[in-house]
């Protein structure tokens, strides 16, 4: 059964049981804790955290994911890769343990002819959290399996949390016994609390069912946490690894041999003349190539470009490790133009954007390979100097600090350093190198741990939103003054009934002309006047949860209380100035794409009064001549005084009209398209000038990276 059919059957199964099919979200979501979407539940996290009300009680998705905790270990085992697809079904206060177990067991054991996966029940082993007697009894009832066939595992294996206070709960896994060729015999009743390492290949986890039922007040480690009580609503979050099920159903040994990955290895064999399966060392390199080529392609498709920090650095490492692995396999020519189209053809069957946007994706990838080839030349010079010093001093070992500097500063992979050192009759202080790498990782982990504390406590906002029963109506496209009523007040301690002079609080109105910061556009400012004479200065406007707009205000005089009628007055000059900047950003984006091609994609912006910053992807520095051409082009459009207008349409209609969407932005089924004449069209929720002629002269002050 090919991978596309497995994906189709999964969605069809849950759709037939009342689940809303949800397309995969971008790999890039606005989450301070994550570089990339790393699990199927991430796009649904606002629903699980109570920050937003889900538009459905049941949902199913096949979510593209990237995990990069230990890139150096990819390929050394066959269980994990950096990019994978997670099939999931989710219940938001609807069915719970029994429903989740029944739905999962039905799909995996149902005959292939009836739309299932046809896995043999006698080779399946459910696992439960050791203290979850309820799940144990449900598994026995649903499957008919005897007590001893159900594994009882501890917190480390079968209790889920986000690693921070919030929702958590026990989980159940479905494991598939691959037989004695993959591990020793075992006694199911004797397993636990941890799964023995020697059984990880034999007892393959294919599906994890998380029963979110607990509110965790403190999380110190995976097995050390405090349960404050039960969640008001019990939710279900499951994840089935698409690649793992694919290699089982395709009769392959591991995920690297399935239909969407092995063709890249076959192409690499053709290019290098080496054979997969002939050498354990070469096999690791082949697997690195297959994984990293696919992961890099998917990241570029979602808008990531190579860089020296964050997401860009991860992409750079993936691309360079793929190129370096081909070099270690004996292939010296540019490799990505040969390999990436193979991955595109396989993955493009599901992700059509790979085909539509191939010119940009390939340009970014191939330019990075060319840059790395130049880096290798520069790094080789530094390496030669370092080894010469070692030889002159009578040494035989390259210090770990120099190997680390080559890796960290020049992007020189350690195994390439090892290979080249061996050619010079030298060894490398690997222990010193690993120590420095570990120190760097620990710093990164500490930074990530610190960021985990930044989760916004949205309970106060959710309380107001639930009480309102509908979204705040934004009227700012049509007016800058509007009548409203005060529906909620939020202070540092949560929802409050009132606030007095000098206090800074957040105010929710039932309708507002104030634009909340978003899409690169700064928030409106202004005043709110209440019918009791109270005046509020609006200093910022945000949308902390979907459908809610909060005005951060200073109470100038009087008393602010809920229920009062209000008049909202936007600072008109500030709004007009920001709107002009936003329209200018669209025009500059279009002009850069005309000058540099489709790779010059917007990656961010800041639209401020009188000025704007435009972030875009490029494969190198922009020549001064191009900057001058772009500036001249947008000022010509200013002189043409083209009308700027907005239309609301479906996403499909917007794409068909040629409108550009920005990577990482979340769009609904209905989208707003802003057009500058018939020249520039973008999906955009911001405010704009009425025509290009109202912008005045646009001056590009500089460019940097």
XYZ file of C-alpha atoms in Angstrom:
705
model
C 0.000 0.000 0.000
C 1.638 3.254 -1.066
C 2.047 6.124 1.370
C -0.546 8.323 -0.333
C -3.163 5.573 0.045
C -2.359 5.113 3.748
C -2.837 8.840 4.239
C -6.113 8.781 2.310
C -7.486 5.811 4.272
C -6.633 7.420 7.597
C -8.517 10.627 6.815
C -11.447 8.764 5.229
C -11.799 6.511 8.286
C -12.141 9.400 10.693
C -14.181 11.541 8.332
C -16.704 8.682 8.188
C -16.901 8.911 11.990
C -17.807 12.594 12.110
C -14.350 14.184 12.168
C -13.680 17.411 10.259
C -10.668 16.965 7.955
C -8.121 19.739 8.586
C -5.312 20.384 6.053
C -1.740 20.309 7.295
C -0.618 23.613 8.769
C 2.668 25.212 7.743
C 5.799 23.950 9.466
C 6.156 27.518 10.765
C 3.688 28.638 13.408
C 3.828 31.628 15.728
C 4.797 29.766 18.902
C 7.595 31.095 21.153
C 8.481 27.554 22.237
C 8.953 25.979 18.811
C 11.157 26.522 15.789
C 8.956 24.188 13.764
C 5.720 22.268 14.146
C 6.967 19.051 15.741
C 3.746 17.142 16.441
C 0.313 16.730 14.934
C -1.379 18.446 17.869
C 0.577 21.716 17.628
C -1.886 23.526 15.307
C -4.669 22.535 17.739
C -2.775 23.666 20.855
C -4.865 26.838 21.378
C -7.939 24.592 21.687
C -6.288 22.211 24.155
C -4.998 25.144 26.241
C -8.410 26.802 26.299
C -7.134 29.884 24.459
C -9.598 29.477 21.599
C -12.907 27.713 21.059
C -12.555 24.938 18.464
C -14.861 25.210 15.440
C -15.491 21.447 15.614
C -15.800 18.756 18.288
C -13.839 16.199 16.266
C -11.004 16.738 13.797
C -8.486 14.701 11.825
C -5.320 15.751 10.014
C -2.076 14.553 8.490
C 0.399 17.151 9.718
C 3.885 17.673 8.337
C 6.409 17.889 11.182
C 10.107 18.553 11.702
C 12.132 17.544 14.756
C 15.812 18.442 14.969
C 17.062 17.822 18.532
C 20.070 15.725 17.466
C 20.657 16.146 13.755
C 24.033 14.387 14.015
C 22.279 11.143 15.009
C 19.992 10.991 11.955
C 20.695 7.908 9.880
C 22.566 6.082 12.644
C 19.304 4.336 13.482
C 16.433 3.696 11.115
C 13.654 4.699 13.522
C 13.830 8.473 13.259
C 14.169 11.238 10.698
C 13.939 15.016 10.831
C 10.834 15.347 8.622
C 7.826 13.108 9.138
C 4.063 13.151 8.767
C 1.816 12.602 11.772
C -1.686 11.257 11.250
C -3.946 12.366 14.083
C -7.496 12.377 15.350
C -8.646 14.852 17.970
C -11.637 15.194 20.253
C -12.388 18.450 22.054
C -14.631 17.463 24.943
C -16.496 14.896 22.820
C -15.488 11.198 22.960
C -12.778 10.032 25.334
C -10.806 6.845 26.016
C -13.287 4.298 24.751
C -13.959 6.181 21.525
C -10.257 6.745 20.823
C -9.362 3.103 21.435
C -12.244 1.761 19.339
C -11.460 4.062 16.391
C -7.736 3.264 16.388
C -8.122 -0.501 16.790
C -10.770 -0.615 14.072
C -8.559 1.113 11.492
C -5.371 -0.872 12.098
C -7.080 -4.287 12.153
C -9.845 -3.782 9.580
C -9.156 -5.804 6.390
C -7.512 -3.946 3.514
C -10.495 -4.777 1.302
C -12.739 -2.903 3.753
C -10.591 0.244 3.860
C -8.367 -0.647 6.819
C -4.672 -1.440 7.237
C -5.128 -5.167 7.812
C -2.524 -5.581 10.569
C -2.708 -8.926 12.368
C -4.218 -8.544 15.881
C -1.945 -11.292 17.205
C 1.097 -9.085 16.469
C -0.306 -5.962 18.123
C 0.431 -5.072 21.740
C -1.459 -2.165 23.327
C 0.272 -0.425 26.223
C -1.285 1.580 29.046
C -0.036 3.804 31.839
C 0.433 1.458 34.796
C -2.051 3.364 36.990
C -4.726 3.696 34.277
C -7.010 0.781 35.164
C -9.826 2.302 33.110
C -7.828 2.177 29.857
C -6.730 -1.396 30.614
C -10.326 -2.576 30.925
C -11.383 -0.720 27.762
C -8.571 -2.317 25.750
C -9.592 -5.775 26.952
C -13.239 -5.097 26.130
C -12.615 -3.593 22.672
C -9.933 -6.014 21.466
C -10.731 -9.232 23.303
C -7.039 -9.513 24.191
C -6.118 -11.267 27.437
C -4.807 -9.259 30.362
C -1.193 -10.345 29.825
C -1.132 -9.042 26.217
C -1.520 -5.439 27.388
C 1.719 -3.826 28.542
C 1.754 -1.691 31.698
C 4.390 1.035 31.451
C 5.469 3.926 33.664
C 5.320 7.706 33.480
C 8.363 8.030 31.238
C 6.763 5.888 28.540
C 3.042 6.419 28.957
C 2.264 9.794 30.497
C 2.123 12.900 28.329
C 2.630 16.566 29.150
C 3.874 19.648 27.328
C 6.813 19.943 29.728
C 5.203 22.980 31.391
C 2.158 23.456 33.646
C -1.033 22.834 31.713
C -2.925 19.852 30.327
C -1.558 16.332 30.656
C -2.705 12.780 30.918
C -1.974 9.083 30.541
C -1.549 7.619 27.095
C -1.813 4.280 25.347
C 0.369 3.067 22.513
C -0.232 0.473 19.839
C 2.957 -1.501 19.274
C 3.611 -3.941 16.442
C 5.752 -7.030 17.062
C 8.104 -7.328 14.089
C 9.387 -10.710 15.222
C 12.619 -12.255 16.554
C 14.723 -10.866 13.684
C 14.386 -7.429 15.305
C 14.945 -8.208 18.979
C 14.970 -10.864 21.707
C 11.942 -12.777 22.914
C 10.080 -11.182 25.801
C 7.452 -11.804 28.433
C 4.767 -9.082 28.057
C 3.728 -9.380 31.697
C 7.300 -8.716 32.854
C 7.832 -5.502 30.866
C 7.829 -2.109 32.588
C 8.006 0.485 33.881
C 10.377 1.379 30.985
C 10.572 -0.233 27.565
C 13.892 -2.127 27.224
C 16.161 -0.545 24.616
C 16.774 -3.916 22.982
C 13.046 -4.185 22.152
C 12.632 -0.759 20.525
C 13.084 -2.155 17.008
C 11.029 -5.279 17.634
C 8.073 -3.669 19.442
C 7.551 -0.759 17.070
C 5.288 2.026 18.323
C 2.940 2.994 15.495
C 0.224 4.979 17.292
C 0.033 6.982 20.510
C -3.338 7.846 22.073
C -3.157 10.676 24.615
C -5.998 11.003 27.113
C -5.868 14.641 28.272
C -7.611 14.546 31.625
C -5.303 16.210 34.179
C -4.333 19.783 35.025
C -0.611 19.822 35.883
C 0.559 22.521 38.305
C 4.292 21.784 38.080
C 6.458 19.744 35.695
C 10.021 19.033 36.803
C 10.745 16.180 34.394
C 8.952 13.620 32.246
C 8.360 11.435 35.301
C 8.213 14.089 38.044
C 5.181 16.388 38.039
C 2.255 17.510 40.197
C -1.385 16.950 39.234
C -3.566 19.805 40.507
C -6.845 18.199 39.495
C -8.984 17.169 36.546
C -9.519 19.225 33.411
C -13.046 20.631 32.994
C -13.140 19.061 29.525
C -11.406 15.825 28.646
C -9.738 15.807 25.238
C -8.162 13.268 22.894
C -4.931 13.793 20.940
C -3.537 10.889 18.944
C -0.599 10.517 16.598
C 0.111 7.718 14.131
C 3.473 7.837 12.377
C 2.756 7.701 8.646
C 6.245 6.551 7.667
C 6.265 3.749 10.254
C 2.952 2.340 9.104
C 4.120 2.726 5.496
C 7.193 0.546 5.899
C 5.149 -2.122 7.681
C 2.487 -2.197 4.968
C 5.050 -1.988 2.159
C 7.077 -4.868 3.592
C 10.193 -2.740 4.020
C 12.794 -2.839 6.753
C 12.571 0.832 7.775
C 11.215 4.267 6.861
C 14.138 5.045 4.552
C 13.051 2.280 2.174
C 9.446 3.414 1.603
C 8.128 4.723 -1.698
C 8.541 8.435 -0.900
C 12.146 8.164 0.346
C 14.040 5.288 -1.252
C 14.070 6.778 -4.780
C 16.474 9.448 -3.452
C 18.780 6.707 -2.159
C 18.536 4.960 -5.528
C 19.579 8.171 -7.275
C 22.450 8.631 -4.815
C 23.609 5.064 -5.557
C 23.516 5.821 -9.270
C 25.591 8.987 -8.803
C 28.173 7.513 -6.418
C 28.485 3.979 -7.728
C 28.104 2.647 -4.198
C 25.384 0.261 -3.027
C 22.997 0.707 -0.124
C 23.319 -2.284 2.193
C 26.954 -3.020 1.377
C 28.528 -0.931 4.157
C 27.070 0.197 7.485
C 29.055 3.440 7.269
C 27.803 4.226 3.771
C 24.245 3.262 4.731
C 24.215 6.016 7.355
C 25.292 8.504 4.684
C 22.632 7.329 2.242
C 19.968 7.729 4.936
C 21.226 11.218 5.819
C 20.931 12.189 2.156
C 17.385 10.836 1.812
C 16.170 12.469 5.025
C 17.898 15.830 4.734
C 17.049 16.394 1.072
C 13.359 15.869 1.838
C 13.385 17.917 5.050
C 15.236 20.812 3.428
C 12.856 20.884 0.500
C 9.800 20.968 2.769
C 11.278 23.736 4.939
C 12.137 25.896 1.931
C 8.634 25.305 0.559
C 7.217 26.772 3.776
C 9.406 29.866 3.537
C 12.615 29.073 5.439
C 15.869 30.308 3.900
C 19.406 29.340 4.968
C 20.915 31.561 7.649
C 23.122 31.625 10.710
C 20.490 31.447 13.432
C 17.158 29.895 14.292
C 15.226 28.203 11.522
C 17.658 29.342 8.857
C 20.568 27.696 10.656
C 18.718 24.384 10.941
C 18.015 24.461 7.203
C 21.626 25.346 6.446
C 22.862 22.384 8.519
C 20.461 19.980 6.803
C 21.453 21.071 3.307
C 25.162 21.005 4.085
C 25.018 17.610 5.780
C 23.302 16.195 2.690
C 25.974 17.661 0.404
C 28.768 16.526 2.715
C 27.348 13.000 2.892
C 27.398 12.792 -0.897
C 31.014 13.956 -0.812
C 31.883 11.224 1.690
C 30.200 8.769 -0.671
C 32.652 9.916 -3.328
C 30.509 12.366 -5.309
C 32.258 15.716 -5.849
C 29.863 17.459 -8.272
C 26.795 19.523 -7.267
C 24.413 16.947 -5.792
C 21.176 18.755 -4.977
C 20.170 19.430 -8.610
C 20.293 15.652 -9.090
C 18.618 14.577 -5.835
C 16.014 17.150 -4.870
C 13.858 16.800 -8.022
C 13.494 13.096 -7.185
C 12.102 13.967 -3.751
C 9.917 16.677 -5.291
C 8.295 14.207 -7.674
C 7.387 11.856 -4.802
C 6.228 14.416 -2.254
C 4.602 16.644 -4.874
C 1.793 14.118 -5.277
C 0.522 15.284 -1.879
C 2.008 18.763 -1.536
C 1.237 20.551 -4.789
C 3.109 23.677 -3.688
C 6.369 21.803 -4.319
C 5.529 21.721 -8.019
C 4.000 25.194 -8.201
C 6.867 26.862 -6.330
C 9.731 24.739 -7.616
C 11.644 27.613 -9.228
C 12.010 29.365 -5.878
C 12.655 26.193 -3.848
C 15.364 24.918 -6.174
C 17.060 28.313 -6.483
C 17.387 28.614 -2.697
C 18.673 25.051 -2.262
C 21.146 25.092 -5.135
C 22.549 28.494 -4.124
C 23.218 27.161 -0.618
C 25.069 24.151 -2.020
C 27.218 26.454 -4.128
C 27.949 28.616 -1.073
C 28.892 25.516 0.923
C 31.277 24.365 -1.768
C 33.010 27.732 -1.431
C 32.962 27.349 2.369
C 34.629 23.971 2.030
C 37.413 25.593 0.065
C 37.855 28.312 2.730
C 37.522 25.817 5.582
C 40.089 23.564 3.975
C 42.588 26.431 4.046
C 41.955 26.978 7.772
C 42.175 23.230 8.349
C 45.514 23.048 6.544
C 46.897 25.857 8.714
C 45.719 24.100 11.885
C 47.208 20.742 10.914
C 50.497 22.377 9.917
C 50.778 23.878 13.411
C 50.128 20.467 14.980
C 52.777 18.792 12.823
C 55.335 21.569 13.464
C 54.872 21.178 17.213
C 55.401 17.423 16.940
C 51.805 16.599 17.822
C 49.548 13.970 16.316
C 46.127 15.254 17.407
C 44.074 18.227 16.221
C 42.711 20.004 19.334
C 38.976 19.769 19.977
C 38.711 23.572 20.174
C 39.998 23.911 16.598
C 37.667 21.183 15.344
C 34.794 22.987 17.083
C 35.810 26.336 15.560
C 35.860 24.756 12.097
C 32.383 23.354 12.742
C 30.855 26.415 14.406
C 32.433 29.211 12.367
C 32.945 27.635 8.958
C 30.204 25.009 8.957
C 32.854 22.292 8.663
C 31.259 18.949 9.702
C 33.209 16.927 12.289
C 33.294 13.742 10.239
C 34.798 15.688 7.339
C 37.424 17.013 9.767
C 38.060 13.428 10.950
C 38.388 12.178 7.378
C 40.812 14.919 6.351
C 42.849 14.582 9.560
C 43.241 10.848 8.913
C 44.551 11.649 5.437
C 47.272 13.719 7.162
C 48.064 10.929 9.622
C 46.428 12.815 12.499
C 43.668 12.124 14.969
C 41.154 14.616 16.358
C 40.368 15.320 20.004
C 36.787 14.138 19.590
C 36.150 14.178 23.333
C 37.070 17.865 23.493
C 34.957 18.592 20.427
C 31.949 16.726 21.879
C 32.341 18.548 25.193
C 32.184 21.934 23.459
C 29.222 20.768 21.376
C 27.433 19.570 24.530
C 28.060 22.918 26.214
C 26.542 24.655 23.204
C 23.525 22.305 23.285
C 23.034 22.874 27.001
C 22.996 26.626 26.454
C 20.400 26.150 23.723
C 18.300 23.884 25.976
C 18.447 26.417 28.804
C 17.307 29.135 26.402
C 14.457 26.917 25.219
C 13.502 26.059 28.804
C 13.431 29.742 29.685
C 11.203 30.406 26.689
C 8.738 27.740 27.839
C 7.769 30.041 30.659
C 6.511 32.580 28.125
C 3.215 30.778 27.498
C 0.501 33.376 27.823
C -2.106 32.559 30.468
C -5.199 33.043 28.334
C -7.809 32.046 30.897
C -8.889 35.630 31.574
C -9.301 36.330 27.861
C -11.103 33.040 27.335
C -13.488 33.872 30.193
C -14.481 37.139 28.506
C -14.701 35.574 25.043
C -16.943 32.775 26.314
C -19.177 35.280 28.113
C -19.532 37.324 24.905
C -20.408 34.254 22.869
C -19.127 35.765 19.618
C -16.065 37.418 18.128
C -15.380 41.130 18.576
C -16.547 42.938 15.433
C -13.768 44.912 13.728
C -15.188 47.981 11.979
C -11.899 49.744 11.233
C -11.908 49.111 7.493
C -14.855 51.496 7.151
C -14.550 53.930 10.058
C -12.150 55.341 12.646
C -14.891 56.325 15.126
C -17.496 53.891 16.442
C -19.973 53.291 19.237
C -19.473 50.226 21.443
C -19.947 48.845 24.934
C -17.387 47.640 27.488
C -17.597 43.854 27.768
C -14.569 43.038 29.901
C -11.598 44.430 31.839
C -8.358 42.494 32.426
C -5.669 43.462 34.951
C -2.522 41.626 36.049
C -4.524 39.339 38.328
C -7.184 38.430 35.780
C -10.684 39.718 35.029
C -11.693 42.717 37.187
C -14.990 44.643 37.433
C -13.501 48.149 37.348
C -10.399 50.347 37.191
C -9.635 53.882 38.356
C -7.437 56.841 37.363
C -3.786 55.998 36.692
C -4.389 52.265 36.278
C -3.192 50.423 33.172
C -5.584 47.646 32.147
C -6.874 45.873 29.064
C -10.378 46.627 27.813
C -12.571 44.502 25.557
C -15.324 46.195 23.529
C -18.061 44.360 21.659
C -16.993 46.170 18.457
C -13.986 48.330 17.657
C -12.424 50.398 14.878
C -8.961 49.908 16.470
C -6.636 47.676 14.433
C -4.873 45.014 16.540
C -1.190 44.513 15.733
C -0.744 41.782 13.148
C 0.595 40.971 9.707
C 3.509 43.348 10.259
C 1.222 46.332 10.911
C 1.580 48.168 14.210
C -1.505 48.657 16.366
C -3.697 51.728 16.299
C -3.656 54.223 19.155
C -6.224 56.780 20.261
C -8.878 57.274 22.934
C -12.032 55.659 24.314
C -14.635 57.926 25.916
C -17.288 56.363 28.177
C -20.809 57.638 28.768
C -19.981 58.401 32.431
C -17.279 60.865 31.322
C -14.319 58.515 31.848
C -11.480 58.885 29.300
C -9.083 56.095 28.359
C -5.871 56.498 26.375
C -5.383 53.519 24.034
C -1.670 52.707 23.890
C -1.695 49.292 22.220
C -4.171 46.832 20.703
C -3.624 43.067 20.544
C -5.545 39.885 19.755
C -4.303 37.386 22.386
C -6.855 34.716 21.437
C -8.804 34.221 18.249
C -11.840 36.479 17.940
C -10.895 38.770 20.837
C -9.435 42.292 20.576
C -7.998 43.869 23.735
C -7.163 47.560 24.093
C -4.297 48.276 26.474
C -5.310 51.549 28.069
C -4.409 54.074 30.739
C -7.411 55.383 32.697
C -6.930 59.161 32.492
C -9.869 60.137 34.713
C -13.151 58.745 36.015
C -13.976 55.093 36.661
C -13.968 52.321 34.073
C -16.578 49.609 34.645
C -18.069 46.886 32.475
C -21.380 47.520 30.749
C -20.737 51.190 29.991
C -21.370 52.590 26.525
C -18.253 53.853 24.784
C -17.083 55.869 21.820
C -13.854 54.568 20.273
C -11.728 57.193 18.501
C -8.706 56.080 16.482
C -5.747 58.465 16.054
C -6.492 59.257 12.401
C -3.099 60.658 11.400
C -1.252 57.669 12.861
C -3.638 55.248 11.119
C -3.234 56.984 7.754
C 0.548 57.039 8.077
C 0.731 53.334 8.967
C -1.705 52.477 6.159
C 0.531 54.262 3.651
C 3.521 52.268 4.930
C 1.577 49.014 4.582
C 0.609 49.756 0.986
C 4.231 50.692 0.243
C 5.345 47.312 1.639
C 3.067 45.489 -0.821
C 4.435 47.550 -3.689
C 8.075 46.996 -2.734
C 7.394 43.254 -2.392
C 5.981 43.131 -5.908
C 8.831 45.214 -7.335
C 11.502 43.007 -5.739
C 9.853 39.890 -7.173
C 9.876 41.515 -10.601
C 13.564 42.392 -10.220
C 14.898 39.267 -8.489
C 12.397 36.581 -9.417
C 10.019 34.454 -7.369
C 12.676 33.705 -4.722
C 12.356 37.247 -3.326
C 9.506 36.271 -1.032
C 8.435 38.408 1.905
C 9.577 36.904 5.203
C 8.311 39.632 7.518
C 7.746 43.365 7.819
C 7.051 46.220 10.182
C 4.690 48.934 9.021
C 5.144 52.018 11.195
C 4.125 55.678 10.892
C 6.174 57.173 8.075
C 8.503 54.216 7.567
C 8.548 50.473 7.007
C 10.943 47.542 7.193
C 10.611 44.841 4.555
C 12.174 41.405 5.182
C 12.594 39.119 2.201
C 14.427 36.004 1.113
C 17.363 36.375 -1.257
C 20.288 34.172 -2.185
C 22.797 37.003 -1.760
C 23.267 40.738 -1.288
C 21.010 42.897 -3.454
C 23.053 44.955 -5.946
C 22.748 48.731 -5.691
C 21.446 48.791 -9.258
C 18.537 46.522 -8.292
C 17.735 48.688 -5.265
C 17.624 51.716 -7.565
C 15.400 49.887 -10.067
C 12.961 48.823 -7.328
C 12.786 52.342 -5.930
C 12.151 53.772 -9.389
C 9.482 51.161 -10.117
C 7.438 51.807 -6.969
C 7.625 55.572 -7.435
C 6.360 55.148 -10.990
C 3.375 53.286 -9.509
C 2.878 56.163 -7.056
C 2.663 58.564 -10.007
C 0.142 56.280 -11.741
C -2.146 56.746 -8.688
C -3.564 53.218 -8.919
C -6.668 52.435 -6.884
C -6.118 50.247 -3.802
C -9.080 48.010 -3.046
C -9.920 44.901 -1.016
C -12.107 41.882 -1.799
C -13.143 38.882 0.305
C -13.094 35.505 -1.443
C -12.250 31.843 -0.902
C -8.606 30.773 -0.651
C -8.942 28.884 -3.917
C -10.285 31.963 -5.708
C -7.499 34.086 -4.219
C -4.758 31.750 -5.455
C -6.411 31.543 -8.885
C -6.449 35.356 -9.073
C -2.677 35.452 -8.590
C -2.737 36.771 -5.023
C 0.382 36.068 -2.964
C 0.134 34.469 0.476
C 2.838 34.931 3.106
C 4.641 31.955 4.646
C 3.764 31.158 8.244
C 0.540 33.195 8.225
C -2.716 31.471 9.180
C -5.620 32.076 6.809
C -9.253 31.041 7.123
C -11.496 29.590 4.434
C -12.484 33.142 3.426
C -9.603 35.542 2.846
C -9.190 39.246 2.154
C -7.228 40.161 -0.965
C -5.744 43.660 -1.281
C -4.893 44.861 -4.794
C -2.893 47.846 -5.997
C -4.565 48.342 -9.359
C -4.093 45.118 -11.313
C -0.390 45.097 -10.476
C 0.102 43.774 -6.919
C -2.285 41.352 -5.183
C -1.750 39.873 -1.708
C -3.754 38.152 0.995
C -3.854 40.768 3.738
C -5.955 41.746 6.737
C -4.349 45.157 7.221
C -5.403 48.709 6.441
C -4.209 50.581 3.362
C -4.137 53.896 1.558
C -6.998 54.552 -0.859
C -4.655 54.805 -3.842
C -0.944 54.546 -4.596
C -0.770 58.290 -5.262
C -1.427 59.024 -1.583
C 1.896 57.484 -0.542
C 4.162 60.309 -1.672
C 7.798 59.541 -2.486
C 9.135 56.112 -1.397
C 12.841 56.102 -0.531
C 14.765 52.878 0.117
C 17.364 53.801 2.741
C 19.406 50.613 2.849
C 19.666 46.822 2.703
C 21.328 44.420 5.123
C 21.200 40.817 6.317
